[in-house]
Structures are given as structure tokens and as C-alpha cells.
CSV table of C-alpha atoms in Angstrom, one decimal:
chain,number,residue,atom,x,y,z
A,66,MET,CA,17.2,0.1,-44.6
A,67,ALA,CA,16.0,3.3,-43.0
A,68,THR,CA,12.8,3.2,-40.8
A,69,PRO,CA,10.0,5.1,-42.5
A,70,ALA,CA,9.2,8.5,-40.8
A,71,ILE,CA,6.2,8.5,-38.5
A,72,PRO,CA,3.4,10.5,-40.2
A,73,VAL,CA,2.3,13.7,-38.5
A,74,ALA,CA,-1.3,14.7,-39.2
A,75,LEU,CA,-3.5,17.7,-38.4
A,76,SER,CA,-6.8,17.1,-36.7
A,77,THR,CA,-9.6,19.1,-38.3
A,78,ALA,CA,-10.6,19.9,-34.7
A,79,SER,CA,-7.5,22.0,-34.4
A,80,VAL,CA,-8.9,24.7,-36.7
A,81,TRP,CA,-12.4,24.9,-35.1
A,82,PRO,CA,-14.5,27.1,-35.5
A,83,LEU,CA,-13.2,27.1,-39.1
A,84,ARG,CA,-14.6,24.3,-41.3
A,85,ALA,CA,-12.8,21.1,-42.1
A,86,HIS,CA,-11.7,22.3,-45.6
A,87,ARG,CA,-9.4,24.9,-43.9
A,88,ALA,CA,-7.6,22.1,-42.1
A,89,PHE,CA,-6.8,20.5,-45.4
A,90,GLU,CA,-5.5,23.9,-46.7
A,91,LEU,CA,-3.5,24.6,-43.6
A,92,ALA,CA,-2.1,21.1,-43.5
A,93,ALA,CA,-0.9,21.6,-47.1
A,94,ASP,CA,0.6,25.0,-46.5
A,95,LEU,CA,2.4,24.0,-43.3
A,96,GLY,CA,3.7,20.6,-44.5
A,97,PHE,CA,1.7,18.1,-42.5
A,98,ASP,CA,1.6,14.5,-43.9
A,99,GLY,CA,-2.2,14.3,-43.7
A,100,VAL,CA,-5.3,15.1,-41.7
A,101,GLU,CA,-7.6,13.4,-39.1
A,102,VAL,CA,-11.2,14.2,-39.7
A,103,MET,CA,-13.1,14.8,-36.5
A,104,VAL,CA,-16.7,14.0,-37.4
A,105,TRP,CA,-18.9,16.4,-35.5
A,106,VAL,CA,-21.2,19.4,-35.9
A,107,ASP,CA,-19.2,20.8,-38.8
A,108,PRO,CA,-21.3,19.8,-41.9
A,109,ASP,CA,-18.1,19.4,-43.9
A,110,SER,CA,-16.8,16.7,-41.5
A,111,GLN,CA,-20.0,14.6,-42.0
A,112,ASN,CA,-19.8,14.7,-45.8
A,113,VAL,CA,-17.5,12.0,-47.2
A,114,GLU,CA,-17.7,13.2,-50.8
A,115,ALA,CA,-16.8,16.8,-49.7
A,116,LEU,CA,-13.9,15.5,-47.7
A,117,ARG,CA,-12.6,13.5,-50.7
A,118,LYS,CA,-12.8,16.6,-52.8
A,119,HIS,CA,-10.9,18.7,-50.2
A,120,SER,CA,-8.2,15.9,-50.1
A,121,VAL,CA,-7.8,15.8,-53.9
A,122,ALA,CA,-7.8,19.6,-54.2
A,123,THR,CA,-5.0,20.0,-51.6
A,124,GLY,CA,-3.1,16.8,-52.1
A,125,VAL,CA,-3.5,16.0,-48.4
A,126,PRO,CA,-4.6,12.5,-47.6
A,127,VAL,CA,-7.1,11.6,-44.8
A,128,LEU,CA,-5.1,9.3,-42.5
A,129,SER,CA,-7.7,8.8,-39.8
A,130,VAL,CA,-11.4,9.4,-38.9
A,131,HIS,CA,-12.5,10.3,-35.5
A,132,SER,CA,-15.9,8.7,-34.9
A,133,PRO,CA,-18.6,11.1,-33.6
A,134,SER,CA,-18.3,10.1,-29.9
A,135,LEU,CA,-18.7,13.4,-28.1
A,136,LEU,CA,-21.8,14.5,-26.2
A,137,ILE,CA,-22.5,17.1,-28.8
A,138,THR,CA,-22.4,14.6,-31.7
A,139,GLN,CA,-24.8,11.9,-30.3
A,140,ARG,CA,-27.1,12.5,-33.2
A,141,VAL,CA,-24.6,13.0,-36.0
A,142,TRP,CA,-25.3,10.4,-38.7
A,143,SER,CA,-27.5,8.5,-36.3
A,144,PRO,CA,-28.7,8.4,-32.7
A,145,ASP,CA,-27.5,4.8,-32.5
A,146,PRO,CA,-23.8,4.6,-31.5
A,147,VAL,CA,-23.4,1.3,-33.3
A,148,VAL,CA,-24.5,2.9,-36.6
A,149,ARG,CA,-22.2,5.8,-36.0
A,150,LEU,CA,-19.2,3.6,-35.5
A,151,ARG,CA,-20.1,1.5,-38.5
A,152,ARG,CA,-20.4,4.6,-40.6
A,153,SER,CA,-17.1,5.9,-39.3
A,154,VAL,CA,-15.4,2.7,-40.6
A,155,GLU,CA,-17.2,3.0,-43.9
A,156,ALA,CA,-16.0,6.6,-44.2
A,157,ALA,CA,-12.5,5.5,-43.5
A,158,LEU,CA,-12.6,2.9,-46.2
A,159,GLU,CA,-14.1,5.4,-48.7
A,160,LEU,CA,-11.4,7.9,-47.8
A,161,GLU,CA,-8.6,5.3,-47.7
A,162,ALA,CA,-7.8,6.1,-44.1
A,163,THR,CA,-6.3,3.4,-42.0
A,164,THR,CA,-7.6,4.2,-38.6
A,165,VAL,CA,-10.8,5.1,-36.8
A,166,VAL,CA,-10.6,6.7,-33.3
A,167,VAL,CA,-13.5,6.0,-30.9
A,168,HIS,CA,-14.2,6.9,-27.3
A,169,PRO,CA,-15.3,4.2,-24.8
A,170,PRO,CA,-19.1,3.9,-24.3
A,171,PHE,CA,-20.8,6.3,-22.0
A,172,ARG,CA,-22.0,4.7,-18.8
A,173,TRP,CA,-25.7,5.1,-19.8
A,174,GLN,CA,-25.1,3.4,-23.1
A,175,ARG,CA,-25.7,-0.1,-21.6
A,176,ARG,CA,-26.6,-2.1,-24.6
A,177,TYR,CA,-23.8,-0.5,-26.7
A,178,GLY,CA,-21.4,-0.9,-23.8
A,179,ASP,CA,-22.2,-4.6,-23.4
A,180,ALA,CA,-21.5,-5.3,-27.1
A,181,PHE,CA,-18.7,-2.7,-27.6
A,182,SER,CA,-15.6,-5.0,-27.4
A,183,ASP,CA,-17.1,-7.5,-29.7
A,184,LEU,CA,-18.3,-4.8,-32.1
A,185,VAL,CA,-14.8,-3.2,-32.3
A,186,ALA,CA,-13.2,-6.6,-32.9
A,187,GLU,CA,-15.8,-7.6,-35.5
A,188,LEU,CA,-15.5,-4.3,-37.5
A,189,GLU,CA,-11.7,-4.5,-37.4
A,190,GLN,CA,-11.7,-8.0,-38.8
A,191,GLU,CA,-14.3,-7.2,-41.5
A,192,SER,CA,-12.8,-4.0,-42.7
A,193,GLY,CA,-9.0,-4.2,-42.0
A,194,VAL,CA,-9.3,-0.7,-40.5
A,195,VAL,CA,-7.6,-0.2,-37.1
A,196,ILE,CA,-10.2,0.9,-34.5
A,197,ALA,CA,-8.2,2.6,-31.7
A,198,VAL,CA,-10.0,3.2,-28.4
A,199,GLU,CA,-9.0,6.4,-26.7
A,200,ASN,CA,-8.2,7.1,-23.1
A,201,MET,CA,-10.5,9.7,-21.4
A,202,PHE,CA,-10.8,11.7,-18.2
A,203,LYS,CA,-13.3,12.2,-15.4
A,204,VAL,CA,-15.7,15.2,-15.4
A,205,ARG,CA,-17.5,17.3,-12.8
A,206,PRO,CA,-21.0,16.1,-12.3
A,207,PRO,CA,-23.9,18.6,-12.7
A,208,GLY,CA,-24.4,20.4,-9.4
A,209,GLY,CA,-21.4,18.5,-7.9
A,210,ARG,CA,-18.7,20.0,-5.6
A,211,ARG,CA,-16.0,21.9,-7.3
A,212,ASN,CA,-13.4,19.2,-6.9
A,213,ALA,CA,-15.8,16.3,-7.4
A,214,ARG,CA,-15.1,14.2,-10.5
A,215,VAL,CA,-16.8,11.1,-11.9
A,216,SER,CA,-16.2,8.9,-14.9
A,217,ALA,CA,-18.8,9.2,-17.6
A,218,PHE,CA,-17.4,6.1,-19.3
A,219,ARG,CA,-17.8,2.3,-18.8
A,220,PRO,CA,-16.0,0.6,-17.3
A,221,SER,CA,-13.5,3.4,-16.8
A,222,ILE,CA,-11.5,6.2,-18.4
A,223,ASP,CA,-8.6,3.8,-19.1
A,224,PRO,CA,-9.3,1.5,-22.1
A,225,THR,CA,-6.5,-0.9,-21.0
A,226,ASP,CA,-8.8,-1.9,-18.1
A,227,VAL,CA,-10.8,-3.7,-20.7
A,228,GLY,CA,-8.1,-4.6,-23.2
A,229,TYR,CA,-8.5,-3.9,-26.9
A,230,ALA,CA,-6.3,-4.7,-29.9
A,231,HIS,CA,-5.6,-1.0,-30.6
A,232,TYR,CA,-5.5,2.2,-28.6
A,233,THR,CA,-5.3,6.0,-29.1
A,234,LEU,CA,-3.2,7.8,-26.5
A,235,ASP,CA,-4.4,11.4,-25.9
A,236,LEU,CA,-2.0,13.5,-23.8
A,237,SER,CA,-4.5,16.3,-23.1
A,238,HIS,CA,-6.7,13.6,-21.6
A,239,THR,CA,-3.9,12.2,-19.5
A,240,ALA,CA,-3.3,15.7,-18.1
A,241,ALA,CA,-7.0,16.2,-17.3
A,242,ALA,CA,-7.2,12.8,-15.7
A,243,GLY,CA,-4.0,13.2,-13.7
A,244,MET,CA,-2.6,10.0,-15.3
A,245,ASP,CA,1.0,9.1,-16.1
A,246,ALA,CA,1.1,9.3,-19.9
A,247,LEU,CA,4.3,7.2,-20.2
A,248,ALA,CA,3.0,4.5,-17.9
A,249,LEU,CA,-0.3,4.4,-19.9
A,250,ALA,CA,1.7,4.1,-23.1
A,251,ASP,CA,3.6,1.2,-21.6
A,252,ARG,CA,0.3,-0.5,-20.6
A,253,MET,CA,-1.0,0.0,-24.2
A,254,GLY,CA,2.2,-1.8,-25.4
A,255,ASP,CA,2.1,-2.9,-29.0
A,256,GLY,CA,-1.6,-2.0,-29.1
A,257,LEU,CA,-0.6,1.7,-29.1
A,258,ALA,CA,-1.6,2.6,-32.7
A,259,HIS,CA,-2.5,6.3,-32.6
A,260,VAL,CA,-1.4,9.4,-30.7
A,261,HIS,CA,-3.3,12.6,-30.1
A,262,LEU,CA,-0.5,15.1,-29.3
A,263,ALA,CA,-1.4,18.1,-27.2
A,264,ASP,CA,-0.5,19.3,-23.7
A,265,GLY,CA,-2.2,20.2,-20.4
A,266,THR,CA,-1.3,21.7,-17.1
A,267,GLY,CA,-2.8,19.1,-14.9
A,268,ILE,CA,-6.0,20.9,-14.1
A,269,PRO,CA,-9.1,18.7,-14.5
A,270,LYS,CA,-10.0,20.2,-17.9
A,271,ASP,CA,-9.4,19.1,-21.4
A,272,GLN,CA,-7.1,21.9,-22.5
A,273,HIS,CA,-5.5,20.7,-25.7
A,274,LEU,CA,-2.6,23.1,-25.5
A,275,VAL,CA,0.3,23.4,-28.0
A,276,PRO,CA,2.8,20.6,-27.0
A,277,GLY,CA,5.5,22.1,-24.8
A,278,ARG,CA,3.2,24.5,-23.0
A,279,GLY,CA,2.0,22.2,-20.3
A,280,ASP,CA,3.4,19.5,-18.0
A,281,GLN,CA,2.9,16.4,-20.1
A,282,PRO,CA,5.9,14.4,-21.3
A,283,CYS,CA,5.2,15.2,-25.0
A,284,ALA,CA,8.9,15.3,-26.1
A,285,GLU,CA,9.8,12.1,-24.2
A,286,LEU,CA,6.8,10.2,-25.6
A,287,LEU,CA,7.7,11.1,-29.2
A,288,GLU,CA,11.3,10.1,-28.6
A,289,ARG,CA,10.1,6.7,-27.2
A,290,LEU,CA,7.8,6.2,-30.2
A,291,VAL,CA,10.8,6.4,-32.5
A,292,ALA,CA,12.9,4.1,-30.2
A,293,ARG,CA,10.2,1.4,-30.1
A,294,GLY,CA,9.6,1.4,-33.9
A,295,TYR,CA,6.1,2.9,-33.6
A,296,GLU,CA,4.1,2.4,-36.9
A,297,GLY,CA,1.1,4.6,-36.2
A,298,THR,CA,0.4,8.3,-36.8
A,299,VAL,CA,0.9,11.3,-34.5
A,300,VAL,CA,-2.0,13.7,-34.8
A,301,LEU,CA,-1.7,17.3,-33.6
A,302,GLU,CA,-5.0,18.0,-31.8
A,303,ILE,CA,-4.8,21.4,-30.2
A,304,ASN,CA,-7.4,24.1,-29.3
A,305,THR,CA,-7.0,27.3,-31.4
A,306,ARG,CA,-10.5,28.6,-30.7
A,307,GLY,CA,-9.0,31.5,-28.8
A,308,ALA,CA,-6.8,32.7,-31.7
A,309,ARG,CA,-7.5,36.4,-32.1
A,310,TYR,CA,-6.2,36.6,-35.7
A,311,PRO,CA,-5.7,33.9,-38.4
A,312,ALA,CA,-2.0,34.4,-38.1
A,313,ASN,CA,-2.1,33.4,-34.4
A,314,ARG,CA,-3.8,30.1,-35.3
A,315,VAL,CA,-1.2,29.4,-38.1
A,316,ALA,CA,1.6,30.2,-35.6
A,317,ASP,CA,0.3,27.7,-33.1
A,318,LEU,CA,-0.1,25.0,-35.7
A,319,ALA,CA,3.3,25.6,-37.1
A,320,GLU,CA,4.8,25.5,-33.6
A,321,GLY,CA,3.1,22.3,-32.8
A,322,LEU,CA,4.3,20.7,-36.1
A,323,LEU,CA,7.9,21.9,-35.5
A,324,PHE,CA,7.9,20.5,-31.9
A,325,THR,CA,6.5,17.2,-33.2
A,326,ARG,CA,9.0,16.8,-36.0
A,327,LEU,CA,11.9,17.9,-33.8
A,328,HIS,CA,11.3,15.2,-31.2
A,329,LEU,CA,10.5,12.5,-33.8
A,330,GLY,CA,14.0,13.3,-35.2
A,331,GLN,CA,12.6,14.5,-38.5
């Protein structure tokens, strides 16, 4: 019996500053298997009913929901990070998505951080939704030296330092952190449930380049996923904000999809 093909999804963040509905349309036009909804400042991304309508209209399913974990989304849905994560799980259930992506707690979120592991486990058990904690990268502190970098996350940028049931591996983040992506994938082991595919050049900046345009082992990782019988989703999460014309954005998305399917043997 043939192994099912690994689904390839398009993150709605990949079309920013366009609204989420354009991600559904482009995913349909280009042949993605679904979308990941990045819940953030785009009002469309915060409206579950609107997202359901976009999904039905285009025939493109929502495969995952990215919880509002960024600094700019600390008041989306609620200023309470526990409420935001719970609402993300509820949105995933309503949209029939199987996975929620979440960042580790910020260092200053002490109460949330203390309860985070138990909260993730509890929500997974209650809902049946996979909650995949994402690897991060260090940032330059305000007023810090040019090369100074600190972790804004507790206890670290590497979620395997804590140990969760499920992980998201982001290759733009491994590039910015100077981490070995393949070694991190090995540490995640069978808990690796979700991949954000993008590239980076190794500078301490979250670049989200089209895979193949940086120095990350994007091709090798995809080939390893197939070999190990990976059952999660690969999400193209690239930065197209600099696209001068709509055709440039479409070309980057198409190139990323082609790269991904090629190295997944599809």
C-alpha cells in the first residue's frame, strides 16, 4: 500500500500584506493542499466564520492554525495568552484543522510560562488537536551591541529543552539562530509534527526566504521526512512583502511549491 503524500500547505503569512482570503485563492490556483492560518493583525485571520467561507468558496481546507504568539499580536482575541491559545484550539476545531502552532512563552510571561507545558498537554488531551511548539531564535536587545543577542523565550529558543509531545520545526528560525536544523529535527524525533519551510542565509534575522535561496538543508530535510514516514504537514512560510508586482509574489510561491513537491518526491 502506497504511503499517503505529505500535504503541502500555504501560510496566509506568505501573502502579507494581502489579506488571508488571497492566500486561499492563490493556494487553489497554484495547487497547494491547504492553508495554515496565521492569526494576527489581518482582521480576516481573526474571523473564523470568514475563514470558513473562504475555505468553502475555494475548496481549500484549513490544515493548521498559528496561534497569535507574536509581539504584535499580544492583544489579538485577548491580552491573556492562555485565552489566545484556547481560542486557537477552538478555531482549529471549528475549521476542522488538525494542528495548532504556538511559540514558547516570552520570558516576562511568568505565570503563563509556569503553566505552559501542562496547558498544552491538557488542551491536546481535551481537543484531540495537535499543539506543536515552535523553535525560535535570539533577538538583539533594545540599545544592545550590534552582535549582542538574547533569548526572549523561556526557558530557551529550543523547545526540546523542555520536552513536548509535538513540535513545529521552522527552518528560517534555525538559520537566524545558527542552529543545525537536521540535528534539531533528530532531537524532536517522533514529536516532529509540523514543518515551516523557508530558508535563511545564517544572519541573525528571520528572513523567510524561498527554500533553496539560503543555506538551510531544506531539500535534505524534506527527503528525510519522506524516508522516516512523516505524517505531518509541510507549510510554505515565506516573506513576499518585497514583491514589486503580483506576478512576482505568484512566482515565488510557485517556486516554493515546486521545490517542496520535488524534494518530497511528488
